[in-house]
Amino acid sequence: DDASDEENGDGQLGDSKPSPSSMERLTASMKLQHLTSALSTTRTSSEFDTETRAWKFEMLFSICILLNCLTIGMQSHQQVTHKLDATGDCILSFSEHVFTAIFCFEIIARLCSDGWTTHSPGSWEGRSNLFDMALLFTGVLITWIVPFITFLTKADVPGGALCVLCLLRSFRLARLVRVFREVRYFREAWMLIRKIGGSIRTLWWTIVVILFATYSFAIAGLALIVEQLITIQSFGMDAVDYQRIDALLAILGGLDKFMFTLVQVLMQDSFHSIIREVMYFLPWAWVFFYAYMAVGCVVLMNLVTAIIVENAMEQSQQDQKAVEGQEGSGDRCGEALGDVVQSDGLRWQQHHQLEGV
């Protein structure tokens, strides 16, 4: 009996084999979950094939958009000059029908492939697709709908309205930005577009500040220069000087005229002749105009350049951090895979050792 009890005890001891601890299982589960989330972002070969086809699709229709913009320019030139014969005009009209059909096929293919979710106004790509659909509607309107209505009603359509709608279609060139973003050959162009997009806010406030400075200097110029010119003209002078003051008042006599002249000074567009004419009657006038140039050209423009360069450097640093983050996620993925494999190997080794005991 004692021997049988010992055998039963040994059998129970052999059957109750210890399992890995809960802490080890929790750690292995967390590592496996992290590995799964990291590998879920890894692209498969089918995804690469899909992206390649999508890139070719974008490239093909971007070339069509560029060709369509060229034909739109030729049509606008033809409407004014009438240099092409009837055959050339017919070819341009036929090309417009072909491009409209191609772009209709593009929209239908996108809707069948991606659905209406890619046309939601909640995302940048959705707004871009909606804008492209609106441009396509203008093309369909002036190419098919309006001619059909005029054919039925025998009515004339104002040419100016059709020219405006035709001009709107040239905004399809904005879709070429996608090609600049995807093709490595256009990397510099894409970087330039990104820097311009990142500096729009700075450029906007630059225009506001320049407008405010020009407005302030124009008010001061009306009081300091224009009123004195009018006073000098009222004292009486020869006909030549009278005409010279009239010519100056034609470009300085008014807030809008003075601001326009100051913008010409800001752009440094043949402004010295104007300053010399004013200095003939008011010798100190160069101080006023050069003060405006110091504020607008030297100080403000250099500050704007510095701000744009700073924004460009910040964007470059953010891009570098993003690349480093992607590389770091790949390294962590490899480390997690190694830890999981090592942990599983140790667990199986302990399990086989316990079975041997």
C-alpha positions as a Python dict, from the first residue, in 0.01 Angstrom:
ca = {
    (1, 'D'): (0, 0, 0),
    (2, 'D'): (279, 239, 90),
    (3, 'A'): (451, 160, -240),
    (4, 'S'): (128, 215, -433),
    (5, 'D'): (75, 546, -251),
    (6, 'E'): (429, 651, -340),
    (7, 'E'): (366, 551, -703),
    (8, 'N'): (40, 749, -705),
    (9, 'G'): (219, 1042, -549),
    (10, 'D'): (496, 1021, -806),
    (11, 'G'): (235, 1000, -1083),
    (12, 'Q'): (53, 1307, -952),
    (13, 'L'): (384, 1490, -924),
    (14, 'G'): (473, 1396, -1281),
    (15, 'D'): (133, 1509, -1416),
    (16, 'S'): (136, 1849, -1241),
    (17, 'K'): (408, 2003, -1459),
    (18, 'P'): (470, 2371, -1389),
    (19, 'S'): (367, 2621, -1664),
    (20, 'P'): (530, 2959, -1743),
    (21, 'S'): (453, 3233, -1497),
    (22, 'S'): (177, 3482, -1559),
    (23, 'M'): (431, 3765, -1578),
    (24, 'E'): (623, 3597, -1859),
    (25, 'R'): (304, 3529, -2051),
    (26, 'L'): (192, 3891, -2010),
    (27, 'T'): (529, 4019, -2129),
    (28, 'A'): (529, 3786, -2429),
    (29, 'S'): (171, 3885, -2513),
    (30, 'M'): (258, 4256, -2502),
    (31, 'K'): (561, 4203, -2726),
    (32, 'L'): (356, 3998, -2967),
    (33, 'Q'): (86, 4265, -2977),
    (34, 'H'): (348, 4535, -3047),
    (35, 'L'): (496, 4317, -3320),
    (36, 'T'): (155, 4262, -3476),
    (37, 'S'): (79, 4635, -3481),
    (38, 'A'): (420, 4707, -3633),
    (39, 'L'): (386, 4439, -3897),
    (40, 'S'): (35, 4558, -3983),
    (41, 'T'): (190, 4871, -4136),
    (42, 'T'): (425, 4666, -4350),
    (43, 'R'): (336, 4672, -4717),
    (44, 'T'): (282, 4346, -4896),
    (45, 'S'): (367, 4279, -5258),
    (46, 'S'): (2, 4319, -5361),
    (47, 'E'): (-7, 4660, -5196),
    (48, 'F'): (306, 4759, -5384),
    (49, 'D'): (144, 4648, -5709),
    (50, 'T'): (-168, 4849, -5626),
    (51, 'E'): (38, 5160, -5553),
    (52, 'T'): (231, 5114, -5877),
    (53, 'R'): (-90, 5095, -6077),
    (54, 'A'): (-229, 5398, -5895),
    (55, 'W'): (89, 5594, -5970),
    (56, 'K'): (70, 5502, -6339),
    (57, 'F'): (-297, 5603, -6336),
    (58, 'E'): (-211, 5942, -6188),
    (59, 'M'): (77, 5992, -6432),
    (60, 'L'): (-136, 5908, -6736),
    (61, 'F'): (-419, 6143, -6648),
    (62, 'S'): (-180, 6415, -6537),
    (63, 'I'): (-29, 6408, -6887),
    (64, 'C'): (-382, 6434, -7027),
    (65, 'I'): (-450, 6732, -6799),
    (66, 'L'): (-134, 6905, -6920),
    (67, 'L'): (-223, 6846, -7285),
    (68, 'N'): (-576, 6971, -7221),
    (69, 'C'): (-440, 7292, -7069),
    (70, 'L'): (-226, 7342, -7379),
    (71, 'T'): (-528, 7299, -7607),
    (72, 'I'): (-727, 7543, -7390),
    (73, 'G'): (-453, 7801, -7442),
    (74, 'M'): (-452, 7739, -7815),
    (75, 'Q'): (-830, 7778, -7826),
    (76, 'S'): (-812, 8108, -7636),
    (77, 'H'): (-543, 8228, -7878),
    (78, 'Q'): (-753, 8119, -8173),
    (79, 'Q'): (-1060, 8306, -8050),
    (80, 'V'): (-865, 8634, -8057),
    (81, 'T'): (-625, 8598, -8351),
    (82, 'H'): (-813, 8358, -8584),
    (83, 'K'): (-482, 8243, -8733),
    (84, 'L'): (-576, 7877, -8772),
    (85, 'D'): (-777, 7753, -9064),
    (86, 'A'): (-1100, 7555, -9043),
    (87, 'T'): (-911, 7225, -9011),
    (88, 'G'): (-708, 7343, -8711),
    (89, 'D'): (-1017, 7484, -8543),
    (90, 'C'): (-1197, 7154, -8598),
    (91, 'I'): (-906, 6960, -8447),
    (92, 'L'): (-909, 7178, -8134),
    (93, 'S'): (-1284, 7134, -8096),
    (94, 'F'): (-1258, 6758, -8140),
    (95, 'S'): (-974, 6739, -7885),
    (96, 'E'): (-1195, 6915, -7632),
    (97, 'H'): (-1459, 6643, -7670),
    (98, 'V'): (-1193, 6372, -7636),
    (99, 'F'): (-1044, 6521, -7317),
    (100, 'T'): (-1387, 6570, -7163),
    (101, 'A'): (-1470, 6204, -7227),
    (102, 'I'): (-1135, 6095, -7080),
    (103, 'F'): (-1189, 6296, -6762),
    (104, 'C'): (-1542, 6160, -6727),
    (105, 'F'): (-1399, 5810, -6746),
    (106, 'E'): (-1142, 5906, -6482),
    (107, 'I'): (-1408, 6024, -6236),
    (108, 'I'): (-1620, 5713, -6294),
    (109, 'A'): (-1315, 5487, -6248),
    (110, 'R'): (-1226, 5659, -5921),
    (111, 'L'): (-1580, 5625, -5790),
    (112, 'C'): (-1595, 5256, -5884),
    (113, 'S'): (-1256, 5186, -5731),
    (114, 'D'): (-1258, 5397, -5415),
    (115, 'G'): (-1625, 5484, -5367),
    (116, 'W'): (-1768, 5808, -5235),
    (117, 'T'): (-1552, 5796, -4922),
    (118, 'T'): (-1260, 5951, -5113),
    (119, 'H'): (-1482, 6247, -5208),
    (120, 'S'): (-1569, 6345, -4853),
    (121, 'P'): (-1501, 6713, -4773),
    (122, 'G'): (-1355, 6611, -4439),
    (123, 'S'): (-1010, 6535, -4585),
    (124, 'W'): (-772, 6724, -4812),
    (125, 'E'): (-787, 6455, -5079),
    (126, 'G'): (-1165, 6449, -5065),
    (127, 'R'): (-1185, 6826, -5116),
    (128, 'S'): (-939, 6796, -5404),
    (129, 'N'): (-1153, 6530, -5569),
    (130, 'L'): (-1468, 6739, -5523),
    (131, 'F'): (-1293, 7041, -5675),
    (132, 'D'): (-1190, 6826, -5970),
    (133, 'M'): (-1549, 6709, -6015),
    (134, 'A'): (-1664, 7072, -6019),
    (135, 'L'): (-1406, 7152, -6288),
    (136, 'L'): (-1521, 6851, -6486),
    (137, 'F'): (-1879, 6977, -6465),
    (138, 'T'): (-1773, 7309, -6619),
    (139, 'G'): (-1606, 7116, -6902),
    (140, 'V'): (-1916, 6905, -6962),
    (141, 'L'): (-2129, 7219, -6943),
    (142, 'I'): (-1949, 7417, -7213),
    (143, 'T'): (-1858, 7119, -7431),
    (144, 'W'): (-2180, 6920, -7441),
    (145, 'I'): (-2470, 7078, -7250),
    (146, 'V'): (-2450, 7441, -7370),
    (147, 'P'): (-2401, 7351, -7740),
    (148, 'F'): (-2690, 7106, -7718),
    (149, 'I'): (-2919, 7371, -7563),
    (150, 'T'): (-2815, 7632, -7818),
    (151, 'F'): (-2881, 7382, -8096),
    (152, 'L'): (-3233, 7322, -7967),
    (153, 'T'): (-3323, 7684, -7884),
    (154, 'K'): (-3124, 7857, -8161),
    (155, 'A'): (-3007, 8113, -7902),
    (156, 'D'): (-2671, 8287, -7877),
    (157, 'V'): (-2452, 8247, -7569),
    (158, 'P'): (-2227, 8534, -7454),
    (159, 'G'): (-1868, 8453, -7540),
    (160, 'G'): (-1734, 8607, -7219),
    (161, 'A'): (-1919, 8360, -6997),
    (162, 'L'): (-1783, 8063, -7192),
    (163, 'C'): (-1429, 8204, -7177),
    (164, 'V'): (-1450, 8225, -6798),
    (165, 'L'): (-1568, 7865, -6772),
    (166, 'C'): (-1298, 7758, -7015),
    (167, 'L'): (-1038, 7935, -6802),
    (168, 'L'): (-1151, 7751, -6490),
    (169, 'R'): (-1053, 7419, -6645),
    (170, 'S'): (-689, 7529, -6660),
    (171, 'F'): (-684, 7492, -6282),
    (172, 'R'): (-649, 7118, -6349),
    (173, 'L'): (-275, 7186, -6349),
    (174, 'A'): (-300, 7189, -5971),
    (175, 'R'): (-343, 6809, -5984),
    (176, 'L'): (12, 6781, -6119),
    (177, 'V'): (124, 6850, -5762),
    (178, 'R'): (45, 6484, -5688),
    (179, 'V'): (294, 6379, -5956),
    (180, 'F'): (558, 6612, -5810),
    (181, 'R'): (501, 6449, -5472),
    (182, 'E'): (530, 6089, -5593),
    (183, 'V'): (806, 6105, -5858),
    (184, 'R'): (1158, 6135, -5723),
    (185, 'Y'): (1271, 6320, -6035),
    (186, 'F'): (1051, 6614, -5931),
    (187, 'R'): (1174, 6615, -5570),
    (188, 'E'): (1312, 6971, -5590),
    (189, 'A'): (989, 7099, -5745),
    (190, 'W'): (785, 6929, -5472),
    (191, 'M'): (1007, 7081, -5203),
    (192, 'L'): (961, 7426, -5361),
    (193, 'I'): (583, 7382, -5369),
    (194, 'R'): (581, 7268, -5006),
    (195, 'K'): (788, 7569, -4897),
    (196, 'I'): (555, 7803, -5084),
    (197, 'G'): (254, 7636, -4924),
    (198, 'G'): (411, 7664, -4581),
    (199, 'S'): (485, 8035, -4635),
    (200, 'I'): (139, 8140, -4752),
    (201, 'R'): (48, 8275, -4410),
    (202, 'T'): (372, 8471, -4391),
    (203, 'L'): (320, 8611, -4741),
    (204, 'W'): (-34, 8712, -4656),
    (205, 'W'): (70, 8909, -4349),
    (206, 'T'): (355, 9060, -4550),
    (207, 'I'): (101, 9199, -4795),
    (208, 'V'): (-105, 9335, -4505),
    (209, 'V'): (198, 9508, -4347),
    (210, 'I'): (310, 9653, -4682),
    (211, 'L'): (-43, 9782, -4742),
    (212, 'F'): (-49, 9945, -4400),
    (213, 'A'): (296, 10104, -4449),
    (214, 'T'): (203, 10228, -4798),
    (215, 'Y'): (-125, 10368, -4670),
    (216, 'S'): (50, 10555, -4387),
    (217, 'F'): (321, 10700, -4613),
    (218, 'A'): (58, 10799, -4873),
    (219, 'I'): (-135, 11000, -4614),
    (220, 'A'): (187, 11169, -4504),
    (221, 'G'): (286, 11234, -4867),
    (222, 'L'): (-46, 11403, -4943),
    (223, 'A'): (12, 11645, -4657),
    (224, 'L'): (384, 11705, -4712),
    (225, 'I'): (421, 11694, -5090),
    (226, 'V'): (92, 11722, -5278),
    (227, 'E'): (-46, 12017, -5081),
    (228, 'Q'): (280, 12209, -5127),
    (229, 'L'): (279, 12138, -5500),
    (230, 'I'): (-76, 12274, -5523),
    (231, 'T'): (30, 12581, -5326),
    (232, 'I'): (332, 12641, -5551),
    (233, 'Q'): (113, 12605, -5859),
    (234, 'S'): (-136, 12860, -5724),
    (235, 'F'): (131, 13133, -5692),
    (236, 'G'): (166, 13158, -6066),
    (237, 'M'): (450, 13038, -6287),
    (238, 'D'): (541, 12985, -6648),
    (239, 'A'): (351, 12738, -6863),
    (240, 'V'): (626, 12472, -6860),
    (241, 'D'): (644, 12448, -6480),
    (242, 'Y'): (265, 12455, -6461),
    (243, 'Q'): (243, 12153, -6689),
    (244, 'R'): (515, 11972, -6491),
    (245, 'I'): (315, 12013, -6170),
    (246, 'D'): (2, 11896, -6350),
    (247, 'A'): (192, 11583, -6458),
    (248, 'L'): (301, 11522, -6096),
    (249, 'L'): (-51, 11573, -5963),
    (250, 'A'): (-176, 11322, -6219),
    (251, 'I'): (29, 11049, -6045),
    (252, 'L'): (32, 11187, -5688),
    (253, 'G'): (-293, 11382, -5653),
    (254, 'G'): (-502, 11141, -5451),
    (255, 'L'): (-468, 10863, -5197),
    (256, 'D'): (-503, 10583, -5451),
    (257, 'K'): (-266, 10752, -5698),
    (258, 'F'): (-3, 10819, -5432),
    (259, 'M'): (-23, 10459, -5306),
    (260, 'F'): (20, 10328, -5660),
    (261, 'T'): (328, 10547, -5706),
    (262, 'L'): (470, 10426, -5375),
    (263, 'V'): (426, 10066, -5488),
    (264, 'Q'): (622, 10160, -5799),
    (265, 'V'): (894, 10296, -5572),
    (266, 'L'): (879, 9976, -5365),
    (267, 'M'): (926, 9765, -5679),
    (268, 'Q'): (1209, 10003, -5785),
    (269, 'D'): (1047, 10048, -6124),
    (270, 'S'): (1191, 10366, -6285),
    (271, 'F'): (1110, 10574, -5978),
    (272, 'H'): (1411, 10808, -5984),
    (273, 'S'): (1260, 11014, -6265),
    (274, 'I'): (953, 11076, -6045),
    (275, 'I'): (1169, 11171, -5746),
    (276, 'R'): (1375, 11413, -5956),
    (277, 'E'): (1060, 11581, -6086),
    (278, 'V'): (934, 11632, -5731),
    (279, 'M'): (1278, 11751, -5618),
    (280, 'Y'): (1270, 12024, -5881),
    (281, 'F'): (1001, 12194, -5671),
    (282, 'L'): (1071, 12035, -5328),
    (283, 'P'): (1446, 11957, -5291),
    (284, 'W'): (1397, 11761, -4966),
    (285, 'A'): (1145, 11515, -5123),
    (286, 'W'): (1414, 11246, -5167),
    (287, 'V'): (1419, 11200, -4787),
    (288, 'F'): (1051, 11100, -4789),
    (289, 'F'): (1081, 10849, -5071),
    (290, 'Y'): (1406, 10696, -4942),
    (291, 'A'): (1255, 10657, -4596),
    (292, 'Y'): (974, 10457, -4750),
    (293, 'M'): (1227, 10245, -4940),
    (294, 'A'): (1422, 10183, -4619),
    (295, 'V'): (1110, 10056, -4442),
    (296, 'G'): (961, 9860, -4732),
    (297, 'C'): (1256, 9732, -4934),
    (298, 'V'): (1540, 9697, -4685),
    (299, 'V'): (1384, 9618, -4347),
    (300, 'L'): (1055, 9448, -4430),
    (301, 'M'): (1172, 9239, -4727),
    (302, 'N'): (1477, 9109, -4537),
    (303, 'L'): (1260, 9015, -4239),
    (304, 'V'): (1019, 8830, -4468),
    (305, 'T'): (1308, 8641, -4629),
    (306, 'A'): (1442, 8543, -4287),
    (307, 'I'): (1099, 8419, -4174),
    (308, 'I'): (1050, 8211, -4491),
    (309, 'V'): (1397, 8055, -4453),
    (310, 'E'): (1323, 7975, -4089),
    (311, 'N'): (994, 7806, -4183),
    (312, 'A'): (1173, 7605, -4452),
    (313, 'M'): (1434, 7486, -4201),
    (314, 'E'): (1165, 7386, -3952),
    (315, 'Q'): (986, 7182, -4218),
    (316, 'S'): (1313, 7012, -4311),
    (317, 'Q'): (1374, 6923, -3948),
    (318, 'Q'): (1023, 6783, -3916),
    (319, 'D'): (1076, 6571, -4227),
    (320, 'Q'): (1405, 6443, -4085),
    (321, 'K'): (1239, 6354, -3755),
    (322, 'A'): (963, 6171, -3942),
    (323, 'V'): (1220, 5965, -4134),
    (324, 'E'): (1409, 5886, -3813),
    (325, 'G'): (1082, 5785, -3647),
    (326, 'Q'): (1004, 5541, -3929),
    (327, 'E'): (1353, 5392, -3903),
    (328, 'G'): (1316, 5366, -3525),
    (329, 'S'): (982, 5186, -3559),
    (330, 'G'): (1149, 4936, -3793),
    (331, 'D'): (1428, 4876, -3541),
    (332, 'R'): (1177, 4831, -3259),
    (333, 'C'): (985, 4587, -3476),
    (334, 'G'): (1299, 4379, -3528),
    (335, 'E'): (1383, 4389, -3157),
    (336, 'A'): (1029, 4285, -3063),
    (337, 'L'): (1044, 3996, -3309),
    (338, 'G'): (1375, 3880, -3164),
    (339, 'D'): (1244, 3904, -2807),
    (340, 'V'): (931, 3706, -2893),
    (341, 'V'): (1129, 3436, -3071),
    (342, 'Q'): (1377, 3415, -2784),
    (343, 'S'): (1100, 3402, -2522),
    (344, 'D'): (916, 3128, -2713),
    (345, 'G'): (1238, 2928, -2746),
    (346, 'L'): (1308, 2945, -2372),
    (347, 'R'): (952, 2843, -2289),
    (348, 'W'): (964, 2542, -2522),
    (349, 'Q'): (1305, 2444, -2383),
    (350, 'Q'): (1175, 2457, -2025),
    (351, 'H'): (865, 2265, -2126),
    (352, 'H'): (1072, 1983, -2287),
    (353, 'Q'): (1303, 1970, -1986),
    (354, 'L'): (1004, 1929, -1753),
    (355, 'E'): (860, 1657, -1974),
    (356, 'G'): (1193, 1476, -1957),
    (357, 'V'): (1186, 1491, -1577),
}
